[in-house]
Coordinates of C-alpha atoms in Angstrom, one line a residue:
Chain M
M1 CA -43.5 10.7 12.8
S2 CA -43.8 12.0 9.3
R3 CA -41.2 14.4 8.4
A4 CA -41.4 17.5 5.4
L5 CA -40.2 17.1 2.4
H6 CA -37.4 18.6 1.2
H7 CA -36.5 19.6 -2.4
Y8 CA -32.7 19.6 -4.3
T9 CA -30.9 19.2 -7.3
A10 CA -27.4 17.6 -7.4
Y11 CA -25.2 16.3 -10.3
G12 CA -28.3 17.0 -12.3
L13 CA -31.2 15.0 -10.6
R14 CA -34.5 16.0 -8.8
V15 CA -33.9 14.1 -5.0
Q16 CA -36.6 13.7 -2.9
S17 CA -35.5 13.3 0.8
P18 CA -37.5 13.3 4.5
I19 CA -33.4 14.5 5.6
A20 CA -32.2 17.9 5.3
L21 CA -28.1 17.1 2.8
P22 CA -26.2 20.4 1.5
F23 CA -27.7 19.2 -2.2
V24 CA -29.3 22.7 -3.7
P25 CA -32.3 23.6 -2.5
S26 CA -35.3 24.1 -4.8
P27 CA -37.3 27.3 -4.4
S28 CA -40.5 26.4 -4.3
A29 CA -42.2 22.6 -4.4
P30 CA -41.0 21.3 -7.8
A31 CA -43.2 20.6 -11.5
H32 CA -41.8 17.9 -12.5
E33 CA -41.8 14.4 -10.4
P34 CA -38.0 14.3 -8.4
D35 CA -35.8 11.6 -9.8
V36 CA -34.7 10.6 -7.2
V37 CA -36.6 10.0 -3.9
I38 CA -35.2 9.0 -0.1
R39 CA -37.7 7.3 2.2
V40 CA -37.7 6.5 5.8
G41 CA -38.0 3.2 7.1
A42 CA -36.9 -0.4 7.5
V43 CA -34.3 -1.3 6.1
P44 CA -33.8 -5.1 5.2
A45 CA -30.8 -7.1 6.8
A46 CA -29.9 -8.6 3.8
L47 CA -30.4 -8.0 -0.3
P48 CA -32.0 -11.8 -1.1
T49 CA -28.6 -12.5 -4.2
P50 CA -26.4 -10.6 -3.9
V51 CA -23.3 -10.5 -6.5
D52 CA -21.4 -8.9 -4.2
K53 CA -21.6 -8.9 -0.1
T54 CA -18.7 -7.8 2.4
R55 CA -18.8 -7.4 6.4
L56 CA -20.4 -3.8 5.8
W57 CA -21.9 -3.7 1.5
E58 CA -23.3 -6.1 -0.6
S59 CA -24.2 -5.2 -4.8
T60 CA -26.1 -7.0 -6.9
P61 CA -28.0 -5.0 -10.6
G62 CA -29.8 -2.5 -9.2
A63 CA -29.7 -2.7 -5.7
F64 CA -27.1 -1.9 -2.8
L65 CA -27.3 -1.8 0.3
L66 CA -24.8 -0.2 3.0
N67 CA -24.3 -0.5 6.9
V68 CA -22.8 1.7 8.9
D69 CA -22.5 0.8 12.7
G70 CA -24.5 3.7 15.0
V71 CA -25.3 5.3 12.0
A72 CA -27.5 4.1 9.4
R73 CA -28.6 1.6 6.9
Y74 CA -29.2 1.9 3.3
L75 CA -30.7 1.0 0.5
V76 CA -30.5 1.9 -2.8
T77 CA -32.0 0.8 -5.8
E78 CA -32.7 1.7 -9.5
G79 CA -30.7 5.0 -9.4
R80 CA -33.7 5.8 -8.1
N81 CA -34.3 5.4 -4.8
I82 CA -33.0 5.2 -1.7
L83 CA -34.3 4.0 1.7
V84 CA -32.6 5.3 5.4
E85 CA -33.1 3.2 8.9
P86 CA -31.3 5.3 11.0
R87 CA -29.9 4.9 14.0
G88 CA -28.1 7.9 14.9
G89 CA -28.6 12.2 14.3
D90 CA -30.0 13.5 10.8
Q91 CA -26.4 15.1 11.0
D92 CA -24.6 11.4 10.7
V93 CA -27.2 10.1 9.0
S94 CA -26.7 12.8 6.1
V95 CA -22.7 12.4 5.5
F96 CA -23.3 8.9 4.2
L97 CA -26.3 9.7 2.3
T98 CA -24.3 12.8 0.6
G99 CA -20.4 10.1 0.2
S100 CA -20.6 6.7 -0.8
V101 CA -24.8 6.4 -0.6
F102 CA -25.0 8.8 -3.8
A103 CA -21.9 7.4 -5.3
A104 CA -23.3 3.9 -5.6
L105 CA -27.5 5.7 -7.0
L106 CA -24.8 7.8 -9.6
Q107 CA -22.6 3.7 -10.7
Q108 CA -26.1 2.6 -11.2
R109 CA -27.9 5.5 -13.2
G110 CA -23.7 4.6 -15.8
V111 CA -22.1 7.8 -14.1
V112 CA -18.4 7.6 -14.0
T113 CA -17.9 8.7 -9.9
L114 CA -14.0 9.8 -9.7
H115 CA -12.2 10.6 -6.8
A116 CA -12.5 14.3 -8.2
S117 CA -13.0 18.6 -7.1
A118 CA -13.9 19.5 -10.2
I119 CA -14.1 23.4 -11.3
E120 CA -15.1 26.0 -14.0
T121 CA -12.6 27.4 -16.5
R122 CA -13.1 29.2 -19.4
A123 CA -12.2 26.3 -21.5
G124 CA -14.3 23.9 -20.0
A125 CA -14.0 21.5 -16.1
V126 CA -10.7 21.3 -14.8
L127 CA -10.8 18.2 -12.2
F128 CA -8.2 17.8 -9.5
L129 CA -8.5 13.8 -8.6
G130 CA -6.7 12.7 -5.7
P131 CA -7.2 9.1 -2.8
S132 CA -8.3 10.9 1.2
G133 CA -5.8 13.5 2.2
S134 CA -3.8 14.4 -1.4
G135 CA -6.0 18.2 -1.2
K136 CA -8.7 18.4 -3.7
S137 CA -10.5 20.6 -1.3
S138 CA -7.9 22.8 -0.2
L139 CA -6.5 23.0 -3.9
L140 CA -11.1 23.0 -4.6
A141 CA -11.2 26.1 -2.2
T142 CA -8.1 28.3 -3.6
T143 CA -9.3 28.6 -6.9
L144 CA -12.4 29.2 -5.9
Q145 CA -10.7 32.3 -4.3
R146 CA -8.4 32.6 -7.2
G147 CA -12.7 33.4 -8.7
H148 CA -13.0 30.3 -10.5
A149 CA -16.7 28.7 -9.9
M150 CA -17.0 25.1 -8.8
L151 CA -18.6 22.0 -9.5
A152 CA -18.0 19.6 -7.0
D153 CA -15.6 18.5 -4.1
D154 CA -15.1 15.3 -3.1
V155 CA -16.7 13.7 -5.5
T156 CA -17.3 14.1 -9.3
G157 CA -19.6 12.5 -12.2
V158 CA -18.4 12.2 -15.1
V159 CA -20.5 11.4 -17.8
L160 CA -20.3 10.6 -22.0
D161 CA -23.1 13.6 -23.7
P162 CA -24.7 13.1 -27.0
G163 CA -21.9 13.5 -28.9
G164 CA -19.6 11.1 -27.0
R165 CA -17.8 13.4 -25.1
P166 CA -16.6 13.6 -21.8
T167 CA -18.9 15.5 -19.3
A168 CA -18.8 16.7 -16.0
L169 CA -22.0 16.7 -13.6
S170 CA -22.5 19.8 -11.2
A171 CA -22.9 18.5 -7.8
F172 CA -23.3 20.8 -4.7
P173 CA -22.3 24.4 -3.9
T174 CA -20.1 23.2 -0.6
V175 CA -16.7 21.9 0.5
R176 CA -15.3 20.3 3.0
L177 CA -12.0 22.0 4.5
W178 CA -10.5 20.6 7.2
A179 CA -9.4 23.3 10.3
D180 CA -5.9 23.6 9.1
A181 CA -6.8 24.6 5.2
L182 CA -10.0 26.5 6.8
D183 CA -7.4 28.9 8.5
E184 CA -6.3 29.6 5.1
L185 CA -9.2 31.4 4.2
V186 CA -9.7 33.7 6.6
W187 CA -13.1 35.7 4.8
W188 CA -14.7 32.9 4.1
P189 CA -18.2 33.0 5.7
R190 CA -18.4 32.5 9.2
T191 CA -22.1 30.7 8.6
R192 CA -20.1 26.9 8.0
G193 CA -20.9 23.8 10.4
K194 CA -19.3 20.5 11.5
V195 CA -19.0 17.9 9.0
R196 CA -19.7 15.6 12.1
E197 CA -20.2 16.7 15.6
N198 CA -16.5 15.6 16.6
M199 CA -14.5 16.4 13.9
E200 CA -12.4 18.9 13.1
K201 CA -13.9 19.3 9.7
Y202 CA -16.3 22.0 8.2
L203 CA -19.4 21.8 6.1
V204 CA -18.2 25.5 3.8
P205 CA -20.5 27.1 1.6
V206 CA -20.0 28.1 -2.1
E207 CA -21.2 30.9 -3.7
R208 CA -20.0 30.8 -6.6
F209 CA -21.2 27.5 -8.5
R210 CA -22.2 26.5 -12.1
A211 CA -24.8 24.5 -11.3
T212 CA -24.5 23.1 -15.4
P213 CA -23.3 20.2 -16.3
L214 CA -19.6 20.9 -18.5
A215 CA -17.1 19.2 -20.7
V216 CA -13.9 18.1 -19.3
R217 CA -10.7 19.9 -20.4
A218 CA -7.8 18.2 -17.8
A219 CA -8.1 15.8 -15.2
C220 CA -4.6 16.9 -12.7
A221 CA -3.5 13.6 -11.0
L222 CA -2.1 14.7 -7.0
T223 CA 0.8 13.1 -5.3
S224 CA 3.0 13.6 -3.4
H225 CA 6.7 13.4 -3.3
N226 CA 9.9 13.7 -0.2
R227 CA 11.7 15.7 -2.8
S228 CA 11.4 19.9 -3.5
G229 CA 9.6 21.5 -6.2
I230 CA 6.5 20.9 -7.6
E231 CA 6.0 18.6 -11.3
I232 CA 3.8 18.3 -13.8
E233 CA 3.9 15.2 -16.3
T234 CA 0.8 14.6 -18.9
C235 CA 0.7 11.0 -18.9
T236 CA 0.3 8.0 -21.4
I237 CA -3.1 7.5 -22.2
H238 CA -2.2 4.1 -20.7
T239 CA -1.0 5.8 -17.4
A240 CA -4.2 7.6 -17.3
F241 CA -6.5 5.2 -17.7
K242 CA -4.7 3.6 -14.9
C243 CA -4.9 6.0 -12.9
L244 CA -8.7 7.3 -13.5
L245 CA -10.3 3.6 -12.7
K246 CA -7.3 4.3 -9.6
N247 CA -8.8 7.2 -9.2
T248 CA -12.5 5.6 -8.9
Y249 CA -14.6 6.8 -6.4
R250 CA -16.2 3.5 -4.5
K251 CA -14.8 1.2 -7.4
R252 CA -14.9 -1.8 -5.4
Y253 CA -19.1 -1.3 -5.8
L254 CA -19.2 -1.7 -9.4
H255 CA -19.0 -5.2 -10.6
G256 CA -21.8 -6.5 -7.7
L257 CA -23.6 -3.7 -9.5
D258 CA -22.6 -5.1 -13.1
Q259 CA -22.1 -1.5 -14.2
R260 CA -18.0 -1.8 -14.9
Q261 CA -17.9 -1.7 -18.2
V262 CA -20.3 1.1 -18.6
H263 CA -17.7 2.5 -16.3
F264 CA -14.3 1.6 -18.3
R265 CA -16.2 3.1 -21.7
T266 CA -16.4 5.7 -20.3
V267 CA -13.1 6.4 -18.5
A268 CA -11.0 5.2 -22.2
A269 CA -13.2 7.8 -24.0
M270 CA -12.0 10.2 -21.4
V271 CA -8.5 9.2 -21.6
R272 CA -8.3 9.4 -25.4
Q273 CA -10.7 13.2 -25.7
V274 CA -8.7 14.9 -22.5
P275 CA -5.1 14.9 -21.2
V276 CA -4.3 13.8 -17.4
V277 CA -1.1 14.5 -16.2
R278 CA 0.4 13.6 -12.5
V279 CA 0.6 16.8 -10.6
K280 CA 3.8 15.4 -7.7
R281 CA 3.8 18.1 -4.8
P282 CA 6.6 18.1 -1.6
T283 CA 4.5 15.8 0.7
Y284 CA 5.6 18.3 3.4
P285 CA 5.3 21.2 3.6
F286 CA 1.8 21.1 2.3
Q287 CA 1.9 25.2 0.2
I288 CA -1.0 25.0 -1.2
N289 CA -0.7 28.7 -3.7
P290 CA 2.6 27.5 -5.4
L291 CA 0.3 24.4 -6.7
A292 CA -2.3 26.1 -8.1
D293 CA 0.3 28.7 -9.2
E294 CA 2.0 25.5 -11.3
I295 CA -1.1 24.4 -11.9
E296 CA -3.0 27.6 -13.6
R297 CA 0.5 28.3 -15.5
F298 CA 0.5 24.8 -17.2
L299 CA -3.1 25.0 -17.6
R300 CA -2.4 28.3 -19.8
E301 CA 0.9 26.1 -21.6
H302 CA -1.5 23.9 -22.5
D303 CA -4.7 26.6 -23.8
R304 CA -1.7 28.4 -26.2
G305 CA -0.3 24.5 -28.1
E306 CA -4.0 23.6 -28.7
C307 CA -4.1 26.8 -30.3
E308 CA -1.6 26.9 -32.1
A309 CA -2.0 22.4 -32.6
E310 CA -5.4 23.5 -34.5
T311 CA -4.8 27.1 -36.1
G312 CA -6.7 26.9 -39.6
S313 CA -8.9 24.6 -37.9
P314 CA -13.2 26.0 -38.2
A315 CA -13.8 23.8 -35.5
V316 CA -12.2 24.6 -32.5
G317 CA -13.9 24.5 -29.4
A318 CA -17.0 24.0 -31.1
S319 CA -19.0 21.0 -30.8
G320 CA -18.2 17.4 -33.0
Chain U
M1 CA -5.8 -15.8 2.4
S2 CA -3.8 -14.4 5.5
I3 CA -1.8 -11.9 5.7
F4 CA 2.4 -11.7 7.6
W5 CA 2.6 -8.5 9.7
L6 CA 5.7 -6.6 9.4
A7 CA 5.6 -5.4 12.7
S8 CA 7.8 -3.0 14.6
Y9 CA 8.6 0.1 16.4
P10 CA 9.7 1.9 14.0
K11 CA 12.9 2.8 13.4
S12 CA 13.7 -1.3 13.7
G13 CA 15.0 -2.6 10.4
N14 CA 11.3 -3.3 8.9
T15 CA 12.2 -1.8 5.4
W16 CA 15.6 -3.6 5.6
L17 CA 13.7 -6.9 6.1
R18 CA 11.0 -6.6 3.9
A19 CA 14.3 -5.5 1.3
V20 CA 15.7 -9.2 1.7
L21 CA 12.5 -10.7 1.5
T22 CA 11.4 -9.0 -1.9
N23 CA 15.3 -10.1 -2.9
Y24 CA 14.7 -13.8 -2.3
L25 CA 11.3 -13.8 -2.9
D26 CA 12.6 -12.2 -7.1
E27 CA 15.6 -14.6 -6.9
A28 CA 17.4 -11.4 -9.7
G29 CA 19.5 -10.9 -10.4
E30 CA 19.5 -7.8 -10.2
P31 CA 18.7 -6.4 -6.6
A32 CA 15.0 -5.7 -6.3
S33 CA 14.4 -1.0 -6.7
I34 CA 13.6 0.0 -3.0
N35 CA 10.5 1.5 -4.7
A36 CA 9.1 -1.5 -4.7
L37 CA 9.5 -3.8 -2.0
I38 CA 7.1 -5.9 -1.2
G39 CA 4.6 -5.6 2.4
W40 CA 4.4 -1.3 1.6
S41 CA 2.3 -0.7 4.9
A42 CA -1.7 -1.1 2.9
A43 CA -3.0 -1.2 6.0
S44 CA -1.9 2.0 7.3
S45 CA -3.9 3.9 3.9
R46 CA -6.3 5.9 4.0
H47 CA -6.9 5.4 0.0
T48 CA -7.0 1.5 0.7
F49 CA -9.5 2.1 3.9
D50 CA -12.3 3.9 1.5
E51 CA -11.6 1.2 -1.2
Y52 CA -11.7 -1.9 0.8
V53 CA -14.1 -1.1 3.9
G54 CA -15.8 1.3 1.6
L55 CA -17.0 4.3 3.8
P56 CA -15.3 8.1 3.7
S57 CA -12.5 7.2 6.5
S58 CA -12.1 11.5 6.3
D59 CA -15.8 11.9 7.2
M60 CA -15.1 9.2 10.4
T61 CA -13.7 9.9 13.7
P62 CA -10.6 8.0 15.4
E63 CA -13.0 5.8 17.5
E64 CA -15.1 4.7 13.9
I65 CA -12.1 4.3 12.1
L66 CA -10.8 1.5 14.9
R67 CA -13.7 0.0 15.1
H68 CA -12.8 -0.3 11.6
R69 CA -10.0 -1.2 11.4
P70 CA -10.0 -5.5 11.9
L71 CA -12.4 -5.6 9.0
L72 CA -10.3 -4.0 6.6
H73 CA -8.1 -6.7 8.0
E74 CA -9.8 -9.2 6.9
A75 CA -10.8 -8.1 3.5
L76 CA -6.8 -6.8 2.9
A77 CA -6.6 -10.8 4.0
E78 CA -9.1 -12.7 1.3
A79 CA -8.2 -10.3 -2.1
T80 CA -4.0 -10.4 -0.9
P81 CA -3.0 -13.8 -2.5
P82 CA 0.2 -15.8 -0.6
P83 CA 2.5 -14.8 -0.1
A84 CA 1.5 -11.4 1.8
F85 CA 3.4 -9.1 3.8
V86 CA 2.5 -5.7 5.6
K87 CA 4.5 -4.1 7.2
V88 CA 3.0 -2.8 10.4
H89 CA 3.9 -0.1 12.9
E90 CA 0.5 -0.1 14.9
A91 CA 0.9 -1.5 17.7
Y92 CA -1.3 -4.7 18.9
V93 CA -4.0 -2.9 20.8
H94 CA -8.4 -3.1 20.8
A95 CA -10.8 -1.7 18.9
P96 CA -12.9 0.6 20.6
S97 CA -15.9 -3.3 20.2
G98 CA -13.5 -4.7 22.1
A99 CA -11.8 -6.4 18.8
A100 CA -8.9 -7.2 18.1
L101 CA -7.4 -4.9 15.3
F102 CA -5.3 -7.5 13.9
P103 CA -8.1 -10.5 13.9
K104 CA -7.4 -14.0 13.9
T105 CA -8.6 -14.9 10.8
A106 CA -7.0 -12.7 9.3
T107 CA -4.2 -13.3 10.5
A108 CA -0.2 -15.7 9.2
G109 CA 1.6 -14.6 11.7
V110 CA 3.6 -11.8 13.0
I111 CA 7.5 -10.8 12.6
Y112 CA 8.2 -8.8 15.1
L113 CA 11.4 -6.6 14.6
V114 CA 12.5 -5.8 18.1
R115 CA 15.8 -2.9 18.4
N116 CA 17.8 -1.4 21.2
P117 CA 15.7 1.5 22.3
L118 CA 18.7 3.3 23.2
D119 CA 20.1 3.5 19.6
V120 CA 15.9 3.8 18.3
V121 CA 15.7 7.1 19.2
V122 CA 19.8 8.3 17.4
S123 CA 17.6 7.4 14.5
Y124 CA 14.3 8.7 14.8
A125 CA 15.5 12.1 15.7
H126 CA 17.6 11.9 11.9
H127 CA 14.5 10.4 10.5
R128 CA 11.9 12.8 11.8
N129 CA 14.7 15.9 11.6
Q130 CA 14.3 16.4 15.9
T131 CA 16.1 16.8 18.5
I132 CA 17.3 13.7 21.3
D133 CA 14.9 15.2 23.4
E134 CA 12.0 15.3 21.8
I135 CA 12.2 11.9 20.1
V136 CA 13.3 10.4 23.8
T137 CA 9.7 12.1 25.2
F138 CA 7.7 10.4 22.3
M139 CA 9.9 7.2 22.7
N140 CA 8.3 7.3 26.1
D141 CA 4.5 8.9 25.7
P142 CA 2.1 6.0 26.2
T143 CA -1.1 7.9 24.6
A144 CA 1.8 8.2 21.3
E145 CA 0.6 7.8 17.6
L146 CA 1.6 7.9 14.2
E147 CA -1.1 10.6 11.7
G148 CA -2.8 11.7 14.5
A149 CA -3.3 15.4 13.3
R150 CA -7.2 16.3 14.1
R151 CA -7.2 19.4 12.3
R152 CA -5.7 18.4 8.6
L153 CA -6.3 15.2 7.2
S154 CA -3.2 13.4 6.4
T155 CA -2.8 9.6 3.4
W156 CA -2.7 7.7 6.2
L157 CA -4.4 6.1 9.2
P158 CA -3.8 7.6 12.6
I159 CA -1.5 5.3 13.5
P160 CA -1.1 3.8 17.7
L161 CA 2.3 3.5 18.2
L162 CA 2.1 3.7 22.5
M163 CA 5.5 3.5 24.4
W164 CA 8.0 2.3 23.0
S165 CA 7.7 -0.5 25.6
G166 CA 4.6 -0.6 25.5
H167 CA 4.8 -1.4 21.7
V168 CA 7.0 -4.6 22.3
S169 CA 5.0 -6.1 24.7
S170 CA 2.0 -5.5 22.6
W171 CA 2.8 -7.6 20.3
L172 CA 4.6 -9.9 22.5
D173 CA 2.3 -10.7 25.0
Q174 CA -0.9 -10.7 23.2
G175 CA -1.1 -14.5 23.0
E176 CA -2.9 -15.4 20.3
L177 CA -1.0 -14.9 17.1
P178 CA 2.2 -16.9 16.4
V179 CA 4.6 -14.1 17.4
H180 CA 8.4 -14.6 15.8
V181 CA 10.7 -12.0 17.4
T182 CA 14.0 -10.9 15.7
R183 CA 16.7 -8.6 17.1
Y184 CA 17.8 -6.0 15.1
E185 CA 21.0 -6.8 16.0
D186 CA 21.4 -10.0 15.4
L187 CA 20.3 -9.0 12.0
L188 CA 22.9 -7.3 12.4
A189 CA 25.6 -9.8 12.9
N190 CA 24.3 -12.9 12.0
P191 CA 22.3 -12.4 9.4
R192 CA 22.3 -15.9 7.7
V193 CA 21.0 -17.7 10.6
A194 CA 18.4 -14.4 11.5
F195 CA 16.9 -14.1 8.2
G196 CA 17.4 -17.5 7.7
A197 CA 15.5 -18.3 10.0
I198 CA 12.6 -15.4 8.7
V199 CA 12.4 -17.0 6.0
R200 CA 11.3 -20.4 7.5
F201 CA 8.8 -19.0 10.2
A202 CA 6.9 -17.5 6.6
G203 CA 6.7 -21.0 4.8
L204 CA 8.8 -20.0 1.9
D205 CA 10.3 -22.6 0.0
W206 CA 14.2 -22.8 1.5
D207 CA 17.7 -22.2 0.0
A208 CA 20.6 -20.9 1.3
A209 CA 21.3 -20.1 -1.9
R210 CA 19.0 -17.9 -2.1
L211 CA 18.9 -16.0 0.5
A212 CA 22.7 -15.2 0.8
R213 CA 22.0 -13.0 -2.0
A214 CA 19.5 -12.5 -1.5
I215 CA 21.2 -10.4 2.4
D216 CA 23.6 -9.4 -0.4
H217 CA 21.8 -7.5 -2.8
A218 CA 20.2 -6.3 0.1
A219 CA 23.3 -5.5 2.0
F220 CA 23.1 -1.6 3.7
P221 CA 25.8 1.0 1.5
R222 CA 23.9 -0.5 -1.6
L223 CA 19.8 0.6 0.2
R224 CA 21.7 3.2 0.8
A225 CA 22.9 4.4 -2.6
Q226 CA 19.9 2.9 -4.2
A227 CA 18.7 5.4 -1.9
E228 CA 20.1 8.7 -2.8
K229 CA 20.5 7.8 -6.3
T230 CA 16.0 6.9 -7.2
R231 CA 14.8 9.0 -4.6
F232 CA 13.4 6.6 -1.6
Q233 CA 9.6 7.4 -1.8
E234 CA 9.5 6.8 1.7
K235 CA 12.4 8.7 2.9
Q236 CA 10.2 11.7 5.5
P237 CA 10.7 14.9 3.5
T238 CA 12.9 16.1 5.9
S239 CA 14.9 14.2 6.7
P240 CA 18.7 14.5 5.5
S241 CA 18.4 10.2 4.2
F242 CA 16.2 7.6 5.6
F243 CA 19.2 4.4 5.8
R244 CA 22.0 6.4 8.4
A245 CA 24.2 4.2 9.9
G246 CA 22.6 0.0 9.4
V247 CA 25.1 -0.4 12.7
A248 CA 24.6 -1.6 16.6
G249 CA 25.3 1.2 19.3
S250 CA 25.3 4.6 17.7
W251 CA 23.6 5.8 21.0
R252 CA 26.5 5.5 22.9
T253 CA 28.0 8.6 21.6
A254 CA 24.6 10.4 20.5
L255 CA 23.2 10.6 24.4
C256 CA 23.5 11.6 27.2
P257 CA 23.5 10.6 30.4
R258 CA 20.4 11.6 30.7
Q259 CA 18.4 10.7 28.2
V260 CA 20.2 7.2 28.6
R261 CA 18.4 7.8 31.8
A262 CA 15.0 9.3 30.9
L263 CA 15.0 5.5 28.7
V264 CA 15.6 3.2 31.5
D265 CA 13.5 5.0 33.9
A266 CA 10.7 4.0 31.4
H267 CA 11.3 0.7 29.1
G268 CA 14.1 -1.0 32.1
P269 CA 12.6 -4.0 32.3
V270 CA 11.4 -5.1 27.7
M271 CA 15.3 -3.7 27.5
G272 CA 15.7 -5.8 29.6
R273 CA 14.3 -9.4 28.5
F274 CA 16.5 -8.4 25.3
G275 CA 19.7 -7.8 26.5
Y276 CA 20.0 -4.1 26.5
L277 CA 19.7 -3.2 29.9
R278 CA 22.9 -4.6 30.6
D279 CA 25.1 -1.9 28.7
A280 CA 22.9 1.4 29.6
E281 CA 23.6 0.7 32.7
A282 CA 27.2 0.4 32.9
F283 CA 26.8 3.7 31.4
L284 CA 25.1 4.8 33.1
A285 CA 27.7 4.0 37.0
G286 CA 29.8 5.7 33.8
D287 CA 32.3 2.2 32.7
G288 CA 31.3 2.8 29.5
G289 CA 29.7 -0.4 29.3
G290 CA 32.5 -2.3 27.2
A291 CA 33.8 -2.4 24.0
E292 CA 31.0 -4.9 22.2
A293 CA 28.7 -3.1 19.6
G294 CA 26.3 -5.5 20.2
P295 CA 23.7 -6.5 23.9
A296 CA 25.8 -9.3 25.6
A297 CA 24.8 -13.0 24.8
G298 CA 23.9 -15.0 28.4
G299 CA 21.3 -12.4 28.8
P300 CA 17.6 -13.7 29.7
F301 CA 17.5 -13.7 26.1
Q302 CA 19.6 -15.8 24.5
G303 CA 19.7 -16.4 20.9
S304 CA 19.1 -14.9 17.7
T305 CA 15.4 -15.7 17.4
R306 CA 11.9 -17.0 19.5
V307 CA 8.7 -18.5 19.1
F308 CA 6.1 -17.4 20.9
S309 CA 3.3 -18.9 20.0
N310 CA -0.5 -19.8 21.3
R311 CA 0.6 -22.7 22.9
Q312 CA 3.6 -21.1 24.7
A313 CA 2.2 -18.2 26.0

């Protein structure tokens, strides 16, 4: 059975897929060859010579195999091809394809996959890093309400541009929000759909979206504490490095893919150029607006400090 | 390698046990920091799940997460060098596939702590800043779970807890994993004997002087003072303090007969098995239940510890 082909853009890549994805649709048939081709077909039971192997996934340079029980089996090769053998509905197949599977593909292409959402500010991209449940998407939604544009939700791809500057890739214009977080955003469009049938988590399309890459200006790691009040502290280069490694999305895939060195190099360049701050907020109650206020205040002060430090230098803001 | 699960219902001495084990392994002159205790709940963390299983738990249903928990525990066991201790409040339950959540292949043993549920309710109400009645209802709910909210995301995975007695029976009657069970009251009454038996069960090198120092470093007033001074990370933000009293028997003044009755009705047989029933019934009969703080000796549960193993089950 043949399926109609969709054409999309995500993380700066042209994607051709027989499965509907929440990526940016291309208005017409693209003039160029796609960068990523997704196909439906039989996925082999195992890789011939895996370097790394768990019960659910195996990897080797250039190939990654993932099995999601009752949903699909996926094979990602050469940062270019994704073969899918569906066992469940397209909606479920798409969830794991846009998450773990696309992360493996980006890693094969040498892109650093950070567990982060990202917004556009005047001075560059600001990343909100943190594990599941730390508030990345809620903070993203709140800053969008305040007029910023989004670059990515959940997984932010970072590369070094030709000048060696860390640059955040533009992912796709959807935020995934739990019902509780959505309740606070009453004005959002009603066109949202559930991420998966049995979950109170929604895909919310975003209009204010930046579609091109942007130099990273700061990374905020979201953590919580059992005290009152919000605390923001700037990491040393050493702790910033550890923090970015810890907040790498699917870090354990990297070893088998032989991408750890590339990853370390990019992260090391990033912590030398970009401030990484740790933002601690009370575990309970989770109040999103005071958190957004504090982060905005911190970034304003940080920018002012940088301007003062660089007074007299004509190179402010220019690329190196 | 494989893991020793430090299993208990909440507020049953798990953190105290972790503090003693940490100080025993540290062998330092100073008490170990309570924010760096061994045996944190790695198996219940969403971040650990996502990285070790390689799938996004936040895109998975509670049933799918449960189905993958045995894999998580095997991967954790493989990645953790000995001695591997992991705290769990999860009951010993099975995934929808029928597989045990805590597989034999990932397990070195289970160190189970049990505490008089009448005292648990008092401590738990304080910890969660809820009323005694709310906690009694929770402890009597056979479907109880922690972090089970379905409309928002927590950094923790859903934790199946069952009702209090269901939790105890699930671990002690499973017959698959070797279990060493200790009463909280015996840790209080005779810490050297009770902690000593745990140290031996965990296969750690035995040294009586080292244990005495570890127990001293983890003494209740010291834990509490450290928690207040260094802001203990595991305290709930709504709770006035994590380490409250550290004693047995405070239920006698904190609970009314109706509340004691509700717990006895729900958990009588398991309470009886650990010697907690006699005092509760005496209290309900109106004679105050005697003056001693701990449960009376001579009940069906004699001695401070007992080892359950596959052979005995």
